[in-house]
Amino acid sequence: MAGLYSSLRPGSSSSSSAQSSQIFNSKILLLLTVLPLSLAAFAFLLQWRGEIDDPTTRWGPKDRLEFPGMDASTSSEQLTRTSSSNCADLLGQSRSISFPYYRDWKFNYKSDLKPKICITTSTSAGLDQILPWIFYHKIIGVSTFFLFVEGKAASPGVSKVLESIPEVKVIYRTRELEEKQAKSRIWNETWLSSFFYKPCNYELFVKQSLNMEMAIVMAREANLDWILHLDTDELIHPAGTREYSLRKLLSDVPQNVDMVVFPNYESSVERDDIKDPFSEVSMFKKNYDHLPKDTYFGNYKESTRNNPNYFLTYGNGKSAARIQHHLRPNGAHRWHNYMKTPNEIKLDEAAVLHYTYTKFSDLTSRRDRCGCKPTKEDVKRCFMLEFDRSAFIIASTATEEEMLSWYREHVVWTDKALNMKLMRKGILTRIYAPMVIMQGLRESGTFTSLIASAQTSSLPEPEVLSSVNDANISSKAIEGSDTLSKKTEMTGRKVLEASEVVLLAVPPLPPPTMDDDI
């Protein structure tokens, strides 16, 4: 009997333990059920009483919550007044809910990130083109801008806004500047001499080279690392980097590389009523350097569409140069060095997006800038590329209706079947990143708040930069010895090839034709 009792005792003990475990589990389940319900009820009660803000209302136009770099002096009334200005249609603020973090952000900070990159340009454009161009490049990593302005860009209303942007240096084309540039050593050398004393595009090419020479001096004084020359209708497309960052792209370039070439992609507009190319154009034609040879020549005729060349304008890209002693420009598209043969590479993914002839008004604006006669012989004095010559003649001799018909035939890509075919071949491509960035900047009120802030602030009179005071500008560009460290190890980023150095200035060149021996 005792043995039977002892054999049954463990069984009753295990039954008691199971009951205790079930009770404990029930309490845990009850707690996990009641606790979330209680928290939800508490949150609902607080919101119902008005003590918690709706997150979607935090970023309204009247909100003054500040982020680093914001200008707190800008008021909502100023934004309202600004929206009625001429620039408001293109630079205005959207009424839809948008990404808020750029609101009133003038990027008013000095980054210690490396490398430090600057862009120089010569422009006569208005704020509707220059502001998106500046802030797009700020977002991808450019820290400093040297703007050589004239025409509309030098007008009081435009220049005041440009001068209010941190790290933007505005240089006016004054008589003093021209006198100093007239003493440049460039005039006594041969590499640019074939462009001297010619009108229109040739004159601009020389002016750009002189401005680039001066920008090199200013970049060295500011301890910058890289310099690019871009027009305000061009955007760098830093493809191949995870962060869509030009800074990251150039930081991966080996130290023994002096210059990096960005092949250009050309805009392919699909409408004749484009108003804001940076926000409305997404289709681009790839450069020859980024296409298989068979694909390029196999579809050359369809890609050209009876135009003089595969691209409407130039096809030899733009370049970035490492800032170092003896650096000089080599025309608007390249850089060179007085004391050595530069080591130059081309990247196989990154590109310059060239928004050329994107608006119908570009036909007449080019015509109005040049005083050449609309004949085949005379336009050669003004323009280096064949399409520019044809466009100038049409704009000078045709009626408005005839110009529009010519523009649709030669510039606008209306054949959707052809577009799709070339897209599948890889000749045409869609690039949306600039559109997204521009949309975010506009919807956040970056441009309108900047214009409003500049209109209500008083800025000092512009001063001539210290770099301009040298009688011989080039003397600063070549003085001293090269102290940059040299590393020979290669990175994982792919490059196309090292380019041979050309002694003469590199002009805007068209892509290869069917007759070229590649």
Coordinates of C-alpha atoms in Angstrom, one line a residue:
M1 CA 0.0 0.0 0.0
A2 CA 2.8 2.3 0.9
G3 CA 4.5 1.4 -2.3
L4 CA 1.4 2.2 -4.3
Y5 CA 1.0 5.6 -2.5
S6 CA 4.6 6.5 -3.2
S7 CA 4.2 5.6 -6.9
L8 CA 1.1 7.9 -7.2
R9 CA 2.7 11.0 -5.4
P10 CA 4.8 12.4 -8.3
G11 CA 1.7 12.3 -10.6
S12 CA -0.3 14.6 -8.3
S13 CA 2.6 17.0 -8.0
S14 CA 3.0 17.3 -11.8
S15 CA -0.7 18.0 -12.1
S16 CA -0.5 20.8 -9.5
S17 CA 2.4 22.4 -11.4
A18 CA 0.5 22.3 -14.7
Q19 CA -2.4 24.1 -13.1
S20 CA -0.1 26.8 -11.8
S21 CA 1.5 27.2 -15.2
Q22 CA -1.9 27.6 -16.9
I23 CA -2.9 30.3 -14.3
F24 CA 0.4 32.2 -14.9
N25 CA 0.0 32.0 -18.7
S26 CA -3.6 33.3 -18.4
K27 CA -2.4 36.3 -16.4
I28 CA 0.3 37.1 -18.9
L29 CA -2.2 37.0 -21.8
L30 CA -4.5 39.2 -19.9
L31 CA -1.8 41.7 -19.2
L32 CA -0.7 41.7 -22.9
T33 CA -4.3 42.4 -23.9
V34 CA -5.2 45.0 -21.4
L35 CA -1.9 47.0 -21.6
P36 CA -2.1 48.0 -25.3
L37 CA -5.8 48.7 -25.0
S38 CA -5.1 51.0 -22.0
L39 CA -2.3 52.9 -23.8
A40 CA -4.5 53.3 -26.9
A41 CA -7.3 54.6 -24.8
F42 CA -5.0 57.0 -23.0
A43 CA -3.5 58.3 -26.3
F44 CA -7.0 58.8 -27.7
L45 CA -8.1 60.7 -24.6
L46 CA -5.1 63.1 -24.9
Q47 CA -5.6 63.7 -28.6
W48 CA -9.3 64.3 -28.0
R49 CA -8.4 66.9 -25.4
G50 CA -6.0 68.6 -27.9
E51 CA -2.8 67.9 -26.1
I52 CA -1.1 66.0 -29.1
D53 CA -0.5 67.7 -32.4
D54 CA -1.4 66.0 -35.7
P55 CA 2.0 65.2 -37.3
T56 CA 0.6 66.1 -40.8
T57 CA 0.0 69.7 -39.6
R58 CA 3.6 70.3 -38.3
W59 CA 5.0 71.3 -41.6
G60 CA 2.4 73.8 -42.8
P61 CA 3.4 77.0 -44.6
K62 CA 3.0 79.0 -41.4
D63 CA 5.0 76.7 -39.2
R64 CA 8.3 78.2 -38.0
L65 CA 10.0 75.0 -36.7
E66 CA 13.6 75.4 -37.6
F67 CA 16.3 73.0 -38.8
P68 CA 20.0 73.7 -39.0
G69 CA 20.7 76.3 -41.7
M70 CA 17.2 77.9 -41.7
D71 CA 16.7 81.6 -41.8
A72 CA 14.3 82.3 -39.0
S73 CA 13.7 85.9 -40.1
T74 CA 11.5 84.8 -43.0
S75 CA 7.8 85.1 -42.3
S76 CA 4.8 83.5 -43.9
E77 CA 3.6 87.0 -45.1
Q78 CA 6.9 87.4 -47.0
L79 CA 6.3 84.1 -48.7
T80 CA 2.8 85.2 -49.7
R81 CA 4.1 88.4 -51.2
T82 CA 6.9 86.6 -53.1
S83 CA 4.5 84.1 -54.6
S84 CA 3.1 86.9 -56.8
S85 CA 6.5 87.7 -58.3
N86 CA 7.6 86.7 -61.8
C87 CA 9.6 83.7 -60.5
A88 CA 6.8 82.3 -58.4
D89 CA 5.4 80.1 -61.1
L90 CA 8.6 78.2 -61.6
L91 CA 10.1 78.5 -58.2
G92 CA 6.9 78.6 -56.1
Q93 CA 5.7 76.4 -53.3
S94 CA 3.3 73.6 -54.0
R95 CA 0.1 73.4 -52.0
S96 CA 0.3 69.7 -51.7
I97 CA 1.8 67.8 -48.7
S98 CA 5.5 67.5 -49.4
F99 CA 8.8 66.5 -47.9
P100 CA 9.5 69.3 -45.4
Y101 CA 13.1 69.2 -44.4
Y102 CA 14.4 71.8 -46.9
R103 CA 12.0 74.5 -45.8
D104 CA 13.8 77.8 -45.5
W105 CA 17.1 75.8 -45.6
K106 CA 19.8 78.0 -47.2
F107 CA 22.5 75.4 -46.4
N108 CA 24.1 77.9 -44.1
Y109 CA 26.8 75.8 -42.7
K110 CA 30.4 74.9 -43.5
S111 CA 31.0 71.2 -43.9
D112 CA 34.2 69.6 -42.9
L113 CA 33.5 66.6 -45.2
K114 CA 36.1 65.8 -47.8
P115 CA 36.7 66.4 -50.6
K116 CA 35.5 70.0 -51.0
I117 CA 34.1 70.6 -54.4
C118 CA 33.4 73.9 -56.3
I119 CA 31.7 74.7 -59.5
T120 CA 32.4 77.7 -61.7
T121 CA 30.1 79.0 -64.4
S122 CA 29.7 82.0 -66.7
T123 CA 26.0 82.9 -66.9
S124 CA 23.4 85.4 -67.9
A125 CA 20.4 83.4 -66.8
G126 CA 17.6 84.3 -64.4
L127 CA 16.8 83.0 -60.9
D128 CA 14.3 80.4 -62.4
Q129 CA 17.3 78.6 -63.8
I130 CA 20.2 79.5 -61.5
L131 CA 18.6 78.7 -58.1
P132 CA 17.5 75.1 -58.9
W133 CA 20.9 74.6 -60.5
I134 CA 22.8 75.8 -57.4
F135 CA 20.7 73.9 -54.8
Y136 CA 20.6 70.7 -56.7
H137 CA 24.4 70.6 -56.7
K138 CA 24.6 71.6 -53.1
I139 CA 22.5 68.5 -52.3
I140 CA 24.8 66.2 -54.2
G141 CA 27.9 67.5 -52.4
V142 CA 29.2 70.8 -54.0
S143 CA 30.2 73.3 -51.3
T144 CA 31.2 76.4 -53.3
F145 CA 30.1 78.3 -56.4
F146 CA 32.0 80.9 -58.4
L147 CA 29.4 82.7 -60.6
F148 CA 30.7 85.1 -63.3
V149 CA 27.5 87.0 -64.1
E150 CA 26.3 89.4 -66.7
G151 CA 23.1 90.3 -68.4
K152 CA 20.0 89.2 -66.4
A153 CA 22.1 87.4 -63.8
A154 CA 23.9 90.6 -63.0
S155 CA 20.7 92.7 -62.5
P156 CA 20.1 94.0 -59.0
G157 CA 17.1 91.8 -58.3
V158 CA 18.8 88.6 -59.3
S159 CA 22.3 89.3 -58.0
K160 CA 21.0 90.3 -54.6
V161 CA 19.4 86.9 -54.1
L162 CA 22.5 85.1 -55.4
E163 CA 24.8 87.0 -53.0
S164 CA 22.6 86.0 -50.1
I165 CA 23.3 82.3 -50.6
P166 CA 26.2 81.0 -48.4
E167 CA 29.3 79.9 -50.3
V168 CA 28.2 81.5 -53.5
K169 CA 30.7 84.1 -54.8
V170 CA 29.3 86.5 -57.5
I171 CA 31.8 88.1 -59.8
Y172 CA 30.5 90.8 -62.1
R173 CA 31.9 91.5 -65.6
T174 CA 33.1 95.0 -64.8
R175 CA 35.6 97.1 -66.8
E176 CA 38.1 96.4 -63.9
L177 CA 37.7 92.7 -64.3
E178 CA 38.1 92.9 -68.1
E179 CA 41.3 95.0 -67.7
K180 CA 42.8 92.4 -65.3
Q181 CA 41.9 89.5 -67.5
A182 CA 43.4 91.3 -70.5
K183 CA 46.8 90.9 -68.7
S184 CA 46.4 87.1 -68.4
R185 CA 49.2 85.0 -69.8
I186 CA 46.6 83.1 -71.8
W187 CA 46.8 85.9 -74.5
N188 CA 50.5 85.2 -75.0
E189 CA 50.0 81.5 -75.5
T190 CA 48.9 79.4 -78.4
W191 CA 46.6 76.8 -77.0
L192 CA 43.5 79.1 -77.1
S193 CA 44.7 81.4 -79.9
S194 CA 42.4 79.9 -82.6
F195 CA 39.4 81.2 -80.7
F196 CA 40.6 84.8 -80.3
Y197 CA 38.8 87.8 -81.9
K198 CA 35.8 85.8 -83.2
P199 CA 32.1 86.5 -82.3
C200 CA 29.4 84.7 -80.4
N201 CA 30.3 81.2 -79.3
Y202 CA 34.0 81.7 -79.9
E203 CA 34.0 84.9 -77.8
L204 CA 32.1 83.1 -75.0
F205 CA 34.6 80.2 -75.1
V206 CA 37.5 82.6 -74.5
K207 CA 35.6 84.4 -71.8
Q208 CA 34.8 81.1 -70.0
S209 CA 38.5 80.1 -70.2
L210 CA 39.6 83.4 -68.6
N211 CA 36.9 83.0 -65.9
M212 CA 38.0 79.4 -65.2
E213 CA 41.6 80.6 -64.8
M214 CA 40.4 83.1 -62.2
A215 CA 38.2 80.5 -60.4
I216 CA 41.3 78.2 -60.0
V217 CA 43.0 80.9 -58.0
M218 CA 39.9 81.5 -55.8
A219 CA 39.5 77.8 -55.3
R220 CA 43.1 77.4 -54.1
E221 CA 42.7 80.4 -51.7
A222 CA 39.6 78.7 -50.3
N223 CA 41.5 75.3 -49.8
L224 CA 39.1 73.4 -52.1
D225 CA 39.9 70.0 -53.5
W226 CA 38.1 69.7 -56.9
I227 CA 36.8 72.2 -59.5
L228 CA 34.3 71.7 -62.3
H229 CA 33.1 74.0 -65.0
L230 CA 29.4 73.7 -65.8
D231 CA 26.9 75.8 -67.7
T232 CA 23.6 76.5 -65.9
D233 CA 21.8 74.1 -68.3
E234 CA 23.9 71.2 -67.1
L235 CA 23.6 69.0 -64.0
I236 CA 26.0 66.4 -62.7
H237 CA 24.5 62.9 -62.5
P238 CA 26.7 61.0 -60.0
A239 CA 25.4 57.6 -61.0
G240 CA 27.3 54.6 -59.5
T241 CA 27.2 55.9 -55.9
R242 CA 24.8 54.6 -53.3
E243 CA 24.2 58.0 -51.9
Y244 CA 23.8 59.8 -55.2
S245 CA 26.7 61.9 -54.1
L246 CA 29.3 63.7 -56.2
R247 CA 31.5 64.0 -53.0
K248 CA 31.5 60.2 -52.6
L249 CA 32.2 59.7 -56.3
L250 CA 35.3 62.0 -56.2
S251 CA 36.5 60.7 -52.9
D252 CA 36.9 57.2 -54.5
V253 CA 39.1 58.6 -57.3
P254 CA 42.8 57.5 -56.7
Q255 CA 45.1 60.3 -55.6
N256 CA 47.3 59.9 -58.7
V257 CA 44.4 60.9 -61.0
D258 CA 44.3 64.6 -61.8
M259 CA 41.1 64.9 -63.9
V260 CA 37.9 63.0 -64.3
V261 CA 35.8 63.3 -67.4
F262 CA 32.0 63.0 -67.2
P263 CA 30.5 62.0 -70.6
N264 CA 27.4 64.0 -71.3
Y265 CA 23.8 62.8 -71.9
E266 CA 21.6 65.0 -73.9
S267 CA 18.0 65.8 -73.1
S268 CA 15.3 64.4 -75.4
V269 CA 12.2 66.5 -74.9
E270 CA 8.8 64.9 -75.6
R271 CA 6.8 68.1 -75.7
D272 CA 7.1 71.5 -77.3
D273 CA 5.8 73.5 -74.3
I274 CA 8.4 72.7 -71.7
K275 CA 8.6 75.6 -69.2
D276 CA 10.9 74.1 -66.5
P277 CA 13.4 71.6 -68.0
F278 CA 14.9 70.4 -64.7
S279 CA 11.4 69.3 -63.5
E280 CA 9.8 68.3 -66.7
V281 CA 12.4 66.4 -68.7
S282 CA 13.3 62.8 -67.8
M283 CA 14.4 61.2 -71.1
F284 CA 18.0 61.5 -72.1
K285 CA 20.1 60.1 -75.0
K286 CA 23.2 58.3 -73.8
N287 CA 26.8 59.2 -74.8
Y288 CA 28.8 57.1 -77.2
D289 CA 31.2 56.4 -74.4
H290 CA 28.5 54.6 -72.4
L291 CA 27.2 52.5 -75.3
P292 CA 28.5 49.4 -77.1
K293 CA 30.0 50.4 -80.4
D294 CA 27.6 48.1 -82.3
T295 CA 24.5 49.6 -80.6
Y296 CA 25.7 53.1 -81.3
F297 CA 26.4 52.7 -85.0
G298 CA 23.7 50.1 -85.6
N299 CA 21.0 52.6 -84.6
Y300 CA 22.8 55.8 -85.6
K301 CA 20.4 56.9 -88.3
E302 CA 17.2 56.5 -86.2
S303 CA 18.9 58.1 -83.2
T304 CA 20.0 61.1 -85.3
R305 CA 16.5 61.8 -86.9
N306 CA 17.9 63.6 -89.9
N307 CA 19.9 66.0 -87.8
P308 CA 23.6 66.8 -88.5
N309 CA 24.8 64.5 -85.7
Y310 CA 23.8 62.0 -83.0
F311 CA 23.7 64.8 -80.5
L312 CA 22.2 68.3 -81.3
T313 CA 25.2 70.0 -79.7
Y314 CA 28.5 68.8 -78.1
G315 CA 29.3 65.2 -77.2
N316 CA 32.7 65.3 -75.4
G317 CA 31.4 65.9 -71.9
K318 CA 32.8 68.1 -69.1
S319 CA 35.6 67.4 -66.6
A320 CA 36.5 67.9 -62.9
A321 CA 40.1 68.7 -62.0
R322 CA 41.9 68.2 -58.7
I323 CA 43.0 71.6 -57.5
Q324 CA 46.8 71.7 -57.5
H325 CA 49.7 73.9 -58.5
H326 CA 50.1 74.7 -62.2
L327 CA 46.5 73.9 -63.0
R328 CA 45.0 75.8 -66.0
P329 CA 41.9 75.6 -68.1
N330 CA 42.0 73.9 -71.5
G331 CA 38.8 75.4 -72.9
A332 CA 35.4 75.1 -71.3
H333 CA 35.4 71.3 -71.4
R334 CA 38.7 70.3 -70.0
W335 CA 41.6 71.3 -67.7
H336 CA 45.4 71.0 -68.1
N337 CA 48.6 71.5 -66.2
Y338 CA 51.5 73.8 -67.2
M339 CA 54.1 71.5 -65.7
K340 CA 53.1 67.9 -66.4
T341 CA 50.9 65.7 -68.4
P342 CA 47.7 65.2 -66.4
N343 CA 46.4 61.7 -65.6
E344 CA 42.8 61.8 -66.9
I345 CA 40.1 59.1 -66.6
K346 CA 36.5 58.7 -67.7
L347 CA 33.9 57.1 -65.4
D348 CA 31.6 54.6 -67.0
E349 CA 28.4 55.5 -65.1
A350 CA 28.4 59.1 -64.0
A351 CA 27.5 61.8 -66.5
V352 CA 26.6 65.4 -67.2
L353 CA 23.0 65.9 -68.1
H354 CA 22.8 68.6 -70.8
Y355 CA 19.4 70.2 -71.1
T356 CA 19.9 71.7 -74.6
Y357 CA 17.1 73.3 -76.7
T358 CA 14.6 72.1 -74.1
K359 CA 12.4 75.1 -74.6
F360 CA 11.1 76.5 -77.9
S361 CA 12.2 79.9 -76.8
D362 CA 15.8 78.6 -76.9
L363 CA 15.8 79.1 -80.7
T364 CA 15.1 82.9 -80.5
S365 CA 17.3 83.4 -77.4
R366 CA 20.4 82.1 -79.2
R367 CA 19.5 84.2 -82.2
D368 CA 19.2 87.3 -80.1
R369 CA 22.7 86.8 -78.6
C370 CA 24.6 86.8 -81.9
G371 CA 24.8 89.4 -84.6
C372 CA 25.9 87.1 -87.5
K373 CA 24.1 87.0 -90.8
P374 CA 21.8 84.0 -91.4
T375 CA 23.9 82.5 -94.2
K376 CA 25.7 79.2 -94.2
E377 CA 29.0 80.9 -94.6
D378 CA 28.6 83.6 -92.0
V379 CA 27.2 81.4 -89.2
K380 CA 30.5 79.5 -89.2
R381 CA 32.1 82.6 -87.7
C382 CA 29.7 82.4 -84.8
F383 CA 29.0 78.7 -84.1
M384 CA 31.2 75.7 -83.8
L385 CA 28.5 73.0 -84.1
E386 CA 26.4 72.4 -87.2
F387 CA 23.0 72.2 -85.4
D388 CA 23.6 75.5 -83.7
R389 CA 24.1 77.0 -87.2
S390 CA 21.0 75.5 -88.6
A391 CA 18.9 76.6 -85.6
F392 CA 20.2 80.2 -85.9
I393 CA 19.3 80.4 -89.6
I394 CA 15.8 79.0 -89.0
A395 CA 15.2 81.4 -86.1
S396 CA 16.4 84.4 -88.2
T397 CA 14.5 83.7 -91.4
A398 CA 11.4 81.7 -90.6
T399 CA 8.0 82.7 -89.3
E400 CA 6.8 81.7 -85.8
E401 CA 4.7 78.9 -87.2
E402 CA 7.6 77.6 -89.4
M403 CA 10.0 77.8 -86.4
L404 CA 7.6 75.7 -84.3
S405 CA 7.2 73.1 -87.1
W406 CA 11.0 72.9 -87.5
Y407 CA 11.4 72.6 -83.7
R408 CA 8.9 69.7 -83.5
E409 CA 10.6 67.9 -86.4
H410 CA 14.2 68.2 -85.2
V411 CA 14.1 68.5 -81.4
V412 CA 10.8 67.0 -80.0
W413 CA 10.6 63.2 -79.7
T414 CA 6.9 62.6 -80.6
D415 CA 7.3 59.1 -82.1
K416 CA 6.5 56.9 -79.1
A417 CA 7.3 53.7 -81.0
L418 CA 10.7 54.9 -81.9
N419 CA 11.3 56.2 -78.3
M420 CA 10.4 52.7 -76.9
K421 CA 12.6 51.0 -79.5
L422 CA 15.7 53.1 -78.6
M423 CA 14.9 52.8 -74.9
R424 CA 15.1 49.0 -75.2
K425 CA 18.3 49.3 -77.1
G426 CA 19.7 51.4 -74.3
I427 CA 20.3 54.5 -76.4
L428 CA 17.5 56.5 -74.6
T429 CA 17.2 56.3 -70.8
R430 CA 15.0 57.7 -68.1
I431 CA 16.6 59.6 -65.3
Y432 CA 14.3 60.8 -62.5
A433 CA 16.6 61.8 -59.7
P434 CA 17.0 65.5 -60.7
M435 CA 13.2 65.8 -61.1
V436 CA 12.6 64.4 -57.6
I437 CA 15.2 66.7 -56.0
M438 CA 13.8 69.8 -57.8
Q439 CA 10.3 68.9 -56.8
G440 CA 11.3 68.5 -53.2
L441 CA 13.1 71.9 -53.2
R442 CA 10.2 73.7 -54.7
E443 CA 7.5 72.2 -52.6
S444 CA 9.4 72.9 -49.4
G445 CA 9.6 76.6 -50.2
T446 CA 13.4 76.7 -50.4
F447 CA 13.4 79.2 -53.4
T448 CA 10.5 81.4 -52.4
S449 CA 11.8 81.8 -48.8
L450 CA 15.3 82.6 -50.1
I451 CA 13.9 85.3 -52.5
A452 CA 11.7 86.8 -49.8
S453 CA 14.6 86.9 -47.3
A454 CA 16.9 88.5 -49.8
Q455 CA 14.3 91.2 -50.7
T456 CA 14.0 92.2 -47.0
S457 CA 17.7 92.2 -46.2
S458 CA 20.3 94.8 -47.0
L459 CA 23.6 93.3 -48.4
P460 CA 26.9 95.1 -48.6
E461 CA 28.1 96.3 -52.0
P462 CA 29.9 93.5 -53.8
E463 CA 33.7 93.6 -53.5
V464 CA 36.2 92.5 -56.0
L465 CA 37.7 89.3 -54.7
S466 CA 41.3 89.4 -53.6
S467 CA 42.3 86.9 -56.3
V468 CA 41.4 89.4 -59.0
N469 CA 44.0 91.9 -57.8
D470 CA 46.9 90.2 -59.3
A471 CA 48.1 91.9 -62.5
N472 CA 49.0 88.5 -63.9
I473 CA 46.3 86.2 -62.8
S474 CA 48.1 83.1 -63.9
S475 CA 51.1 83.8 -61.6
K476 CA 49.1 82.6 -58.6
A477 CA 47.8 79.6 -60.5
I478 CA 51.3 78.2 -61.1
E479 CA 53.4 79.3 -58.1
G480 CA 54.8 76.9 -55.6
S481 CA 55.4 73.2 -55.7
D482 CA 52.8 70.4 -55.8
T483 CA 52.3 69.2 -52.3
L484 CA 49.4 66.8 -52.9
S485 CA 50.0 63.3 -51.7
K486 CA 50.2 60.6 -54.4
K487 CA 48.6 57.2 -53.9
T488 CA 48.8 54.6 -56.6
E489 CA 46.3 52.1 -55.3
M490 CA 43.2 51.7 -57.3
T491 CA 39.6 51.7 -56.0
G492 CA 36.8 49.5 -57.0
R493 CA 35.0 52.1 -59.2
K494 CA 35.3 51.3 -62.9
V495 CA 36.7 53.7 -65.4
L496 CA 36.7 53.7 -69.2
E497 CA 40.2 54.7 -70.2
A498 CA 42.9 57.2 -69.7
S499 CA 42.6 60.0 -72.3
E500 CA 45.5 61.4 -74.3
V501 CA 46.3 65.0 -73.5
V502 CA 45.5 67.5 -76.2
L503 CA 47.8 70.5 -76.4
L504 CA 45.3 72.8 -78.0
A505 CA 42.1 73.9 -76.1
V506 CA 39.4 71.3 -76.4
P507 CA 36.3 72.8 -78.1
P508 CA 32.8 71.4 -77.9
L509 CA 33.0 68.4 -80.1
P510 CA 30.2 66.3 -81.7
P511 CA 30.0 62.6 -81.1
P512 CA 31.5 60.3 -83.7
T513 CA 29.7 59.9 -87.0
M514 CA 29.3 56.9 -89.3
D515 CA 32.2 58.2 -91.4
D516 CA 34.6 58.4 -88.4
D517 CA 37.2 55.7 -88.0
I518 CA 36.8 54.7 -84.3

